[in-house]
Coordinates of C-alpha atoms in Angstrom, one line a residue:
Chain A
M1 CA 0.2 -0.1 -0.2
T2 CA 1.4 3.5 -0.9
R3 CA 0.8 6.1 1.6
A4 CA 1.9 9.7 0.8
V5 CA 1.3 12.4 3.6
V6 CA 0.1 15.3 1.4
T7 CA 1.2 19.4 3.3
V8 CA -0.2 22.0 2.2
I9 CA 1.0 25.1 2.9
G10 CA 0.0 29.3 2.0
V11 CA -2.4 32.5 3.1
D12 CA -5.7 31.8 4.3
R13 CA -8.6 31.8 2.0
P14 CA -11.3 29.4 1.4
G15 CA -11.6 27.2 -1.1
I16 CA -8.0 26.1 -0.2
V17 CA -9.1 22.5 1.0
A18 CA -12.1 22.0 -1.6
G19 CA -9.1 22.4 -3.7
V20 CA -6.8 20.4 -3.0
S21 CA -10.1 17.6 -1.6
R22 CA -11.1 17.7 -5.6
V23 CA -7.7 16.4 -7.0
L24 CA -7.1 13.7 -4.3
A25 CA -11.1 12.6 -5.4
D26 CA -10.6 12.8 -8.8
H27 CA -8.2 10.4 -9.6
N28 CA -9.9 7.8 -5.8
V29 CA -7.0 9.2 -3.4
N30 CA -9.1 8.3 0.1
I31 CA -7.7 10.5 2.6
E32 CA -7.0 8.9 5.5
D33 CA -6.5 11.4 8.7
I34 CA -6.7 15.3 7.8
S35 CA -5.4 18.2 10.4
Q36 CA -5.0 21.4 10.2
T37 CA -3.8 24.6 12.2
V38 CA -2.8 27.7 11.6
L39 CA 1.1 28.7 12.7
R40 CA 2.4 31.9 12.7
D41 CA 0.4 33.5 10.7
I42 CA 0.6 30.7 8.2
F43 CA -2.4 28.1 7.3
A44 CA -0.9 25.0 7.3
M45 CA -2.5 21.2 6.5
V46 CA -1.2 17.9 6.5
M47 CA -3.0 15.3 5.7
L48 CA -2.2 11.8 5.6
V49 CA -4.0 9.5 2.1
D50 CA -4.0 6.0 1.1
L51 CA -3.5 5.7 -3.3
S52 CA -3.5 2.0 -3.3
E53 CA -6.8 2.8 -4.6
A54 CA -6.2 5.4 -7.6
D55 CA -5.6 5.5 -11.2
V56 CA -2.6 8.0 -11.0
S57 CA 0.7 6.9 -9.3
L58 CA 2.2 9.0 -6.7
K59 CA 4.9 11.3 -9.0
E60 CA 2.3 11.7 -11.0
L61 CA 0.2 12.5 -8.5
R62 CA 2.5 15.7 -7.0
R63 CA 3.0 17.3 -9.8
E64 CA -0.9 17.7 -10.0
L65 CA -1.4 19.3 -6.3
E66 CA 1.4 20.8 -7.7
R67 CA -0.3 22.3 -10.1
V68 CA -3.2 23.6 -8.1
G69 CA -1.6 24.3 -5.1
K70 CA 0.1 27.2 -7.8
E71 CA -3.2 28.2 -8.8
L72 CA -4.9 28.3 -5.0
G73 CA -1.8 30.2 -3.7
V74 CA -0.3 27.7 -1.3
E75 CA 2.0 25.9 -1.1
V76 CA 1.3 21.3 -1.6
V77 CA 4.3 18.9 -1.5
V78 CA 3.8 15.7 -1.1
Q79 CA 6.0 12.5 0.6
H80 CA 5.9 9.0 0.6
E81 CA 4.4 8.3 4.4
D82 CA 8.0 6.1 5.3
V83 CA 10.0 10.4 4.8
Y84 CA 7.2 11.0 7.9
R85 CA 7.2 7.4 9.3
A86 CA 11.1 7.5 9.3
M87 CA 12.2 11.1 11.1
H88 CA 9.6 11.1 13.5
R89 CA 8.5 7.1 14.3
V90 CA 10.8 5.3 16.5
Chain B
M1 CA 1.3 4.6 11.8
G2 CA -0.6 7.1 14.0
R3 CA -2.9 10.2 14.3
L4 CA -0.4 12.5 12.9
D5 CA 0.9 15.2 14.2
V6 CA 1.0 18.5 11.8
E7 CA 3.9 20.5 13.2
E8 CA 6.2 17.2 12.5
A9 CA 4.8 16.6 9.4
L10 CA 6.0 20.8 8.4
E11 CA 8.9 19.0 10.2
A12 CA 10.2 16.8 7.1
V13 CA 9.3 18.9 4.4
E14 CA 11.0 22.2 5.9
M15 CA 13.2 20.3 5.7
V16 CA 13.6 19.8 2.1
R17 CA 12.2 22.5 0.8
R18 CA 14.1 25.4 3.4
M19 CA 16.5 24.2 4.7
N20 CA 18.5 22.1 1.9
L21 CA 18.6 18.7 3.5
D22 CA 18.7 16.0 1.2
V23 CA 20.5 13.1 1.0
R24 CA 24.6 13.8 -0.7
A25 CA 25.4 10.7 -2.0
V26 CA 24.7 7.0 -3.5
T27 CA 28.1 5.0 -4.4
L28 CA 27.5 2.0 -5.2
G29 CA 29.6 0.2 -5.4
V30 CA 31.3 -2.7 -7.0
S31 CA 34.3 -5.6 -6.4
L32 CA 36.2 -5.0 -10.2
L33 CA 38.8 -8.5 -8.0
D34 CA 37.7 -10.7 -11.2
C35 CA 38.3 -8.5 -13.9
A36 CA 41.9 -8.7 -13.5
S37 CA 44.1 -10.6 -16.5
P38 CA 47.4 -10.4 -18.4
D39 CA 46.3 -9.2 -21.0
P40 CA 44.7 -5.3 -20.5
S41 CA 42.5 -4.9 -22.8
E42 CA 40.3 -8.4 -21.9
L43 CA 41.3 -6.1 -18.6
C44 CA 39.5 -3.4 -20.1
E45 CA 37.8 -5.1 -21.3
R46 CA 35.9 -7.5 -18.2
V47 CA 36.2 -4.1 -16.2
K48 CA 33.2 -2.1 -18.6
R49 CA 31.3 -5.3 -18.8
K50 CA 31.2 -5.4 -15.4
L51 CA 30.0 -2.3 -14.0
L52 CA 27.2 -1.6 -16.6
D53 CA 26.0 -4.9 -15.8
V54 CA 26.7 -4.0 -12.4
A55 CA 25.5 -0.7 -12.3
G56 CA 23.9 0.0 -15.8
D57 CA 20.4 1.0 -13.7
L58 CA 21.9 2.7 -10.7
V59 CA 21.2 6.5 -12.1
E60 CA 17.3 4.8 -12.9
V61 CA 16.9 3.7 -9.9
V62 CA 17.7 6.6 -7.6
E63 CA 15.9 9.4 -9.6
E64 CA 13.4 6.5 -9.4
V65 CA 13.3 6.2 -5.0
E66 CA 14.2 10.5 -5.2
E67 CA 10.7 10.7 -7.0
E68 CA 8.5 8.3 -4.9
L69 CA 9.8 9.7 -1.5
G70 CA 10.4 13.2 -2.2
V71 CA 13.9 13.7 -0.7
P72 CA 17.0 15.1 -3.4
I73 CA 19.1 13.0 -3.9
V74 CA 22.7 15.1 -5.4
H75 CA 24.8 13.1 -6.0
K76 CA 25.5 8.9 -8.1
R77 CA 28.6 7.9 -7.8
I78 CA 30.3 4.6 -7.6
A79 CA 33.4 3.1 -6.2
V80 CA 34.7 0.0 -7.0
T81 CA 38.0 -2.0 -5.7
P82 CA 41.5 0.1 -5.4
C83 CA 43.8 -0.4 -9.0
C84 CA 46.4 -1.2 -8.2
L85 CA 44.8 -4.1 -7.1
I86 CA 45.0 -6.1 -10.5
V87 CA 46.1 -4.0 -12.5
A88 CA 49.2 -5.7 -12.0
P89 CA 49.6 -8.5 -14.5
A90 CA 48.4 -6.3 -17.2
A91 CA 51.2 -3.4 -15.9
R92 CA 53.9 -6.7 -16.0
E93 CA 53.5 -6.4 -20.4
L94 CA 52.3 -2.8 -21.1
G95 CA 53.9 -1.2 -17.8
E96 CA 52.1 2.4 -17.6
E97 CA 50.3 2.3 -20.6
A98 CA 48.3 -0.2 -18.8
A99 CA 47.1 1.6 -16.2
L100 CA 46.0 5.1 -18.1
Q101 CA 43.8 2.8 -20.1
L102 CA 42.0 2.0 -17.0
A103 CA 41.3 5.0 -15.9
D104 CA 40.0 5.6 -20.1
A105 CA 37.8 2.1 -19.9
L106 CA 36.4 4.0 -16.1
D107 CA 35.8 7.1 -16.9
E108 CA 34.2 5.6 -20.0
A109 CA 31.9 3.2 -18.2
A110 CA 30.5 6.3 -15.9
E111 CA 29.5 7.9 -18.7
E112 CA 28.3 5.7 -20.3
V113 CA 26.1 4.7 -16.7
G114 CA 25.2 8.1 -16.2
V115 CA 27.3 8.6 -12.3
D116 CA 29.1 12.4 -11.5
F117 CA 32.3 10.7 -10.3
I118 CA 33.9 7.1 -10.7
G119 CA 36.9 6.5 -7.4
G120 CA 38.8 3.8 -6.5
Y121 CA 42.1 4.7 -8.8
T122 CA 44.1 4.2 -5.7
A123 CA 47.7 2.7 -4.7
L124 CA 46.7 1.6 -1.3
V125 CA 51.2 2.9 0.3
Y126 CA 51.1 3.3 3.9
D127 CA 53.1 -0.4 4.5
G128 CA 54.9 -0.2 1.4
F129 CA 54.4 0.1 -2.2
A130 CA 53.7 -3.4 -4.5
E131 CA 54.4 -3.2 -8.8
G132 CA 49.9 -2.0 -8.2
D133 CA 51.1 1.0 -6.4
E134 CA 54.2 2.5 -8.5
V135 CA 51.8 2.8 -11.9
V136 CA 48.7 3.7 -10.2
L137 CA 50.9 6.3 -8.3
D138 CA 53.3 7.2 -11.3
T139 CA 50.1 8.0 -13.5
I140 CA 48.2 10.0 -11.6
P141 CA 48.2 12.6 -13.0
E142 CA 47.6 11.2 -16.8
A143 CA 45.4 9.6 -15.8
I144 CA 43.4 12.4 -14.0
E145 CA 44.0 14.5 -17.0
R146 CA 42.8 12.6 -19.7
T147 CA 39.2 11.3 -17.6
E148 CA 37.0 13.3 -16.4
R149 CA 35.2 12.2 -14.2
L150 CA 37.7 9.6 -12.2
C151 CA 38.9 10.2 -8.5
A152 CA 42.3 9.0 -7.6
S153 CA 43.1 8.0 -4.1
V154 CA 46.7 7.4 -2.1
V155 CA 46.3 6.2 1.2
V156 CA 49.9 7.4 2.5
A157 CA 49.2 6.6 6.5
D158 CA 47.7 3.5 8.8
E159 CA 47.8 3.7 12.4
R160 CA 48.1 0.2 12.4
Y161 CA 52.0 0.9 9.8
G162 CA 52.7 3.7 10.0
I163 CA 53.1 6.9 7.6
N164 CA 54.6 6.6 4.9
M165 CA 56.5 9.0 4.7
E166 CA 58.0 8.5 0.8
A167 CA 54.7 8.2 -0.7
I168 CA 53.4 11.2 0.8
K169 CA 55.8 13.3 -0.9
R170 CA 55.6 11.3 -4.4
T171 CA 51.9 12.2 -3.4
A172 CA 52.1 15.9 -2.9
E173 CA 54.7 15.7 -6.8
A174 CA 51.3 14.5 -7.8
V175 CA 49.7 16.5 -6.8
K176 CA 52.0 19.2 -7.8
E177 CA 51.4 17.8 -11.5
T178 CA 48.3 17.3 -11.9
A179 CA 47.5 20.8 -11.2
E180 CA 49.8 22.0 -13.9
R181 CA 48.4 19.5 -16.3
T182 CA 45.2 20.8 -15.3
D183 CA 45.2 24.5 -14.6
G184 CA 44.4 23.2 -10.3
H185 CA 40.8 21.7 -11.0
G186 CA 42.4 18.2 -11.1
C187 CA 43.4 18.0 -7.7
A188 CA 39.9 18.4 -7.1
R189 CA 39.5 14.5 -7.9
L190 CA 42.9 13.8 -6.1
V191 CA 43.8 13.0 -2.3
A192 CA 46.0 11.5 0.0
L193 CA 44.3 9.4 2.8
T194 CA 44.9 8.0 6.6
N195 CA 43.1 5.5 7.5
A196 CA 41.3 5.3 5.3
P197 CA 37.6 3.8 4.6
E198 CA 36.8 1.2 3.0
N199 CA 32.6 2.4 2.5
T200 CA 32.4 5.6 2.4
P201 CA 30.1 7.5 0.1
F202 CA 32.0 10.5 -0.6
M203 CA 34.3 11.4 -3.3
A204 CA 37.3 12.0 -3.5
G205 CA 38.1 9.5 -1.9
A206 CA 36.1 6.4 -1.9
F207 CA 36.9 3.0 -3.2
H208 CA 35.4 -1.0 -2.9
G209 CA 37.9 -1.9 0.0
V210 CA 38.7 -5.8 -0.8
G211 CA 36.6 -6.7 2.3
Q212 CA 33.0 -5.3 1.1
P213 CA 30.7 -8.2 -1.2
D214 CA 30.8 -7.8 -4.7
A215 CA 28.6 -4.9 -4.6
C216 CA 26.7 -2.9 -2.1
V217 CA 25.2 0.2 -1.8
N218 CA 26.6 3.4 0.8
V219 CA 24.7 6.1 1.5
G220 CA 26.2 9.4 1.8
I221 CA 23.9 12.1 4.3
S222 CA 24.0 16.2 4.6
G223 CA 22.3 18.5 6.8
P224 CA 24.3 21.5 7.3
G225 CA 21.1 23.9 6.2
V226 CA 19.1 21.8 8.6
V227 CA 21.4 21.7 11.7
R228 CA 21.9 25.3 11.3
A229 CA 17.9 26.6 11.1
V230 CA 18.2 24.0 14.4
I231 CA 20.6 25.8 16.6
E232 CA 19.1 29.6 14.6
E233 CA 15.4 28.3 16.7
L234 CA 17.1 27.8 19.9
G235 CA 18.9 31.2 21.1
D236 CA 20.9 31.2 23.9
A237 CA 20.0 27.3 25.1
D238 CA 22.8 25.7 27.5
F239 CA 25.0 23.5 25.9
R240 CA 23.8 20.3 26.6
T241 CA 20.9 21.8 25.3
L242 CA 22.5 23.0 22.1
H243 CA 23.4 19.0 21.2
D244 CA 20.8 17.4 22.4
E245 CA 19.1 19.4 19.7
I246 CA 21.4 18.5 17.6
K247 CA 21.7 14.6 18.4
R248 CA 17.7 14.5 16.9
T249 CA 18.3 16.5 14.1
A250 CA 21.2 13.9 12.9
F251 CA 18.2 11.4 14.5
K252 CA 16.8 12.2 11.3
I253 CA 18.8 14.0 8.6
T254 CA 19.7 10.1 9.3
R255 CA 17.1 8.2 9.1
V256 CA 16.3 8.7 6.4
G257 CA 19.5 8.7 4.8
E258 CA 18.8 5.2 6.0
L259 CA 15.2 4.3 4.3
V260 CA 17.0 5.7 0.9
G261 CA 19.6 3.5 1.1
R262 CA 17.6 0.4 1.7
R263 CA 15.7 1.1 -1.3
V264 CA 18.0 0.9 -3.9
A265 CA 19.8 -1.5 -2.1
E266 CA 16.1 -3.1 -2.5
R267 CA 15.1 -2.7 -5.9
L268 CA 19.3 -2.7 -7.8
G269 CA 19.7 -6.2 -6.1
V270 CA 22.7 -5.9 -3.9
E271 CA 23.1 -5.4 -0.4
F272 CA 23.0 -2.3 1.3
G273 CA 26.5 -1.1 4.0
A274 CA 26.1 2.2 6.1
V275 CA 25.3 5.6 6.3
D276 CA 27.8 8.3 6.6
L277 CA 27.0 10.8 9.2
S278 CA 29.1 13.1 7.7
L279 CA 26.8 16.5 7.8
A280 CA 28.5 17.4 3.7
P281 CA 28.0 21.0 3.0
T282 CA 27.4 23.2 -0.6
P283 CA 28.6 26.1 -1.7
E284 CA 24.7 26.8 -2.0
E285 CA 23.5 30.1 0.5
G286 CA 23.2 28.3 4.0
D287 CA 23.8 25.4 3.7
S288 CA 27.4 25.5 5.6
V289 CA 29.1 24.2 8.5
A290 CA 31.1 27.2 8.9
E291 CA 28.1 29.0 10.0
I292 CA 27.1 26.3 11.3
L293 CA 30.2 26.8 14.5
E294 CA 29.3 31.0 14.2
G295 CA 25.6 29.8 14.8
I296 CA 27.0 28.6 18.5
G297 CA 29.0 31.2 19.2
L298 CA 32.6 32.4 16.5
E299 CA 32.1 36.0 15.3
S300 CA 34.9 34.2 12.3
C301 CA 34.8 30.6 12.5
G302 CA 39.0 29.2 11.8
C303 CA 38.4 32.0 15.7
P304 CA 39.9 31.2 18.9
G305 CA 36.5 28.1 20.4
S306 CA 36.2 26.8 16.8
T307 CA 38.1 23.1 18.1
A308 CA 35.4 23.0 20.8
A309 CA 32.3 24.2 18.6
L310 CA 33.1 21.7 16.5
H311 CA 34.0 18.9 18.6
L312 CA 30.1 19.5 20.5
L313 CA 28.9 19.9 16.6
M314 CA 30.6 16.6 15.7
D315 CA 29.7 14.5 19.3
A316 CA 25.7 14.9 18.6
V317 CA 25.7 14.3 15.1
K318 CA 27.3 11.2 15.5
K319 CA 25.8 9.8 18.6
G320 CA 22.3 11.7 16.7
G321 CA 23.6 9.5 13.8
A322 CA 24.4 6.4 15.2
A323 CA 21.0 5.3 16.6
A324 CA 19.2 6.1 13.6
T325 CA 21.3 3.5 11.5
S326 CA 23.5 0.3 12.8
R327 CA 26.4 0.5 10.6
H328 CA 27.6 4.0 10.5
G329 CA 30.7 3.6 7.9
G330 CA 33.4 6.4 5.4
Y331 CA 34.5 9.5 7.5
S332 CA 31.3 10.1 10.0
E333 CA 32.0 13.3 10.2
A334 CA 31.5 16.7 9.4
F335 CA 33.2 17.9 6.5
I336 CA 34.9 21.7 6.4
P337 CA 35.9 21.9 2.9
V338 CA 37.4 25.4 2.3
S339 CA 36.3 25.9 -1.6
E340 CA 33.0 24.1 -0.8
D341 CA 30.9 25.8 1.9
A342 CA 30.1 28.6 1.1
G343 CA 31.1 29.6 4.6
M344 CA 34.4 28.2 5.1
A345 CA 35.4 30.0 2.1
R346 CA 35.0 33.6 3.4
A347 CA 35.9 33.0 7.0
A348 CA 38.9 32.0 4.9
K349 CA 38.9 36.1 4.4
R350 CA 38.4 36.7 7.7
A351 CA 39.5 34.0 10.4
L352 CA 40.8 30.9 9.2
T353 CA 44.4 30.0 8.6
L354 CA 45.4 26.8 7.2
E355 CA 46.7 25.8 11.2
K356 CA 44.3 26.5 12.6
L357 CA 41.9 24.2 9.1
E358 CA 44.5 21.9 10.8
A359 CA 44.1 22.4 13.9
M360 CA 40.0 21.9 13.8
T361 CA 40.8 18.3 12.0
A362 CA 42.1 17.3 15.3
V363 CA 38.8 17.3 16.5
C364 CA 37.7 15.5 13.1
S365 CA 37.8 13.6 10.1
V366 CA 38.7 14.2 6.5
G367 CA 41.0 17.4 6.9
I368 CA 42.0 19.8 4.9
D369 CA 40.2 19.9 1.9
M370 CA 39.1 21.2 -1.3
V371 CA 42.5 24.3 0.2
V372 CA 43.2 26.1 -2.4
I373 CA 47.2 27.4 -1.6
P374 CA 49.8 29.1 -3.9
G375 CA 50.1 28.0 -7.9
D376 CA 54.3 28.2 -6.7
T377 CA 54.6 26.5 -3.4
P378 CA 57.2 23.9 -3.0
V379 CA 56.9 19.5 -3.2
E380 CA 57.9 19.8 0.7
T381 CA 55.5 22.1 1.7
I382 CA 52.5 20.2 -0.1
A383 CA 54.5 17.2 1.2
G384 CA 54.7 18.9 5.0
I385 CA 51.2 19.7 5.4
I386 CA 49.9 16.1 4.4
A387 CA 52.3 14.4 7.0
D388 CA 50.9 16.5 9.0
E389 CA 47.6 15.5 8.8
A390 CA 48.2 12.2 8.7
A391 CA 50.0 11.8 11.6
I392 CA 46.5 13.9 13.0
G393 CA 45.3 10.3 11.6
V394 CA 47.5 8.4 13.5
A395 CA 48.3 9.3 16.6
T396 CA 43.7 10.3 17.0
G397 CA 43.0 6.9 15.2
K398 CA 40.2 8.7 13.2
P399 CA 41.2 8.8 9.5
T400 CA 41.4 11.7 7.6
A401 CA 42.6 13.8 4.3
V402 CA 44.3 16.5 2.4
R403 CA 43.0 17.2 -0.8
I404 CA 44.2 20.3 -1.6
I405 CA 44.8 23.1 -5.2
P406 CA 48.3 25.3 -5.7
A407 CA 46.4 27.4 -8.1
P408 CA 49.0 28.0 -11.4
G409 CA 49.3 31.9 -11.5
K410 CA 47.7 32.5 -8.2
E411 CA 48.6 34.1 -5.5
P412 CA 47.1 34.7 -1.4
S413 CA 43.4 36.2 -1.5
D414 CA 43.2 35.7 -4.7
E415 CA 40.0 34.2 -5.8
F416 CA 40.4 30.4 -7.5
E417 CA 36.4 29.6 -8.8
M418 CA 36.5 25.6 -8.6
G419 CA 33.5 25.9 -10.2
G420 CA 29.8 23.9 -9.7
L421 CA 29.3 22.2 -6.2
L422 CA 33.1 22.3 -6.2
G423 CA 32.7 26.6 -5.3
K424 CA 35.0 28.6 -5.3
A425 CA 37.6 29.7 -2.5
P426 CA 39.9 32.7 -2.1
V427 CA 43.8 31.6 -1.8
M428 CA 45.5 30.4 1.3
D429 CA 48.6 31.4 2.9
V430 CA 51.6 28.5 2.7
S431 CA 54.3 29.6 5.9
D432 CA 57.9 30.1 3.3
Y433 CA 59.4 28.1 6.4
R434 CA 59.8 24.1 4.2
P435 CA 59.9 21.1 5.5
T436 CA 63.3 19.8 4.5
M437 CA 62.5 15.8 6.8
F438 CA 62.4 14.1 2.9
E439 CA 65.4 14.2 1.7
R440 CA 64.8 11.3 4.6
R441 CA 63.7 7.8 3.7
G442 CA 61.7 5.1 4.6
R443 CA 58.2 6.2 7.2
I444 CA 57.7 6.7 10.4
P445 CA 56.4 3.9 12.7
P446 CA 53.1 2.9 13.7
K447 CA 52.1 4.7 16.7
F448 CA 52.2 2.8 20.4
P449 CA 48.8 1.4 20.9
R450 CA 46.7 3.9 23.4

């Protein structure tokens, strides 16, 4: 199973969550966990997503989310779950 | 995986995006012991075939892992069995020309596979000269001149066997001749080593030791930018807090290196070797070990206190890194190359002298690295610098190296541009007084065990 951590950072405004989730839904990527916060005046959202039923690869999903992020004026970063796990889970 | 923690996820992202976290090098070690042949063209043919066979997919696999994990991997490299061990039978036929043909074959294979460097044009002479050592050592300047990717190294000393002073003098001559043949630039691919690690992923000193498996992947981590950012955030924290936070950061960086190495090795179907815990800087702004030391509390790297700051950094990096991987290898130190670290290059115009740099290398490996000196520096002086560094290595039991560039036509305080990730540096002043000890022959005996 391939899971990824999708991180969205930017100035808060309406439509960010909707824009990012739409891409995920369009490609049948399931959101397993979602947290958001405002950190140092910046909106930050983190999602754990599952790509096992997805119709795109992690690489393609990253490209598309980065493109949508640009349109929304936020930065979207997609990392493999393993990177997060390696750094923060012993 | 438990609940996501936003702060933790952001940290992982920030490290890569804003603090230059990357994996510096993935190096595939390949044994060429089975390639030796008395026929020089047969030797070259076997070497090329083996490298294409074992390393043919390296670049593709590394790029695949890079994309998948979203962590940049800067260099892909190959390290081979020291050429001195395989070239002798062919050299009996063709003399030095056999070694040069082998150098060409390695360079061609590296180009074909798509790696930026191939290391292992190496002579192991810490305890004397064998036939293969002689031809390699004598051909280093020409081999570097006629290749683009080949890295050469000479292991001149070892704590168990002593310091080969004749080898040091000959290496200094090779450094000087390489500089003259390549306008200084080739010296970035030539290093004199003490207590050489046989599994380092870092160039120019990487080679694949005889005790290693047929092929294995070694990984070099990076992350000075991350450590520097952490120190900045801590403000006026006490030393123990600093140490603790550096340690935690080193742990995280190393875990990423371990993850990358494991995955690349698995996909290539070879063993995963070691993670080199070294903090490797780049000329990029903010990705500097010197700036970490200055962040700990120095007006300029190289001023009094620099050795203590470096010691604190190194100890924390090693303790954190060692908890993150069960197989650390290579140097596992902070690299303080002058040209490759913008902060070091700046410091060389301020507090940092060659002598202080030498003192700092007593608490971290790697030694005098990427230091540019005047082009008219005598061979004996270069030999003296190498011998001092070898003595520090032998006395402390740590690997040390000298990679020095006597840039033709350059004088102290001139700038010398190495290009790309090799950076640029001011020419550092060397003592006008020169050693006369190299008129003597032989070796300095091994050190008495502690």
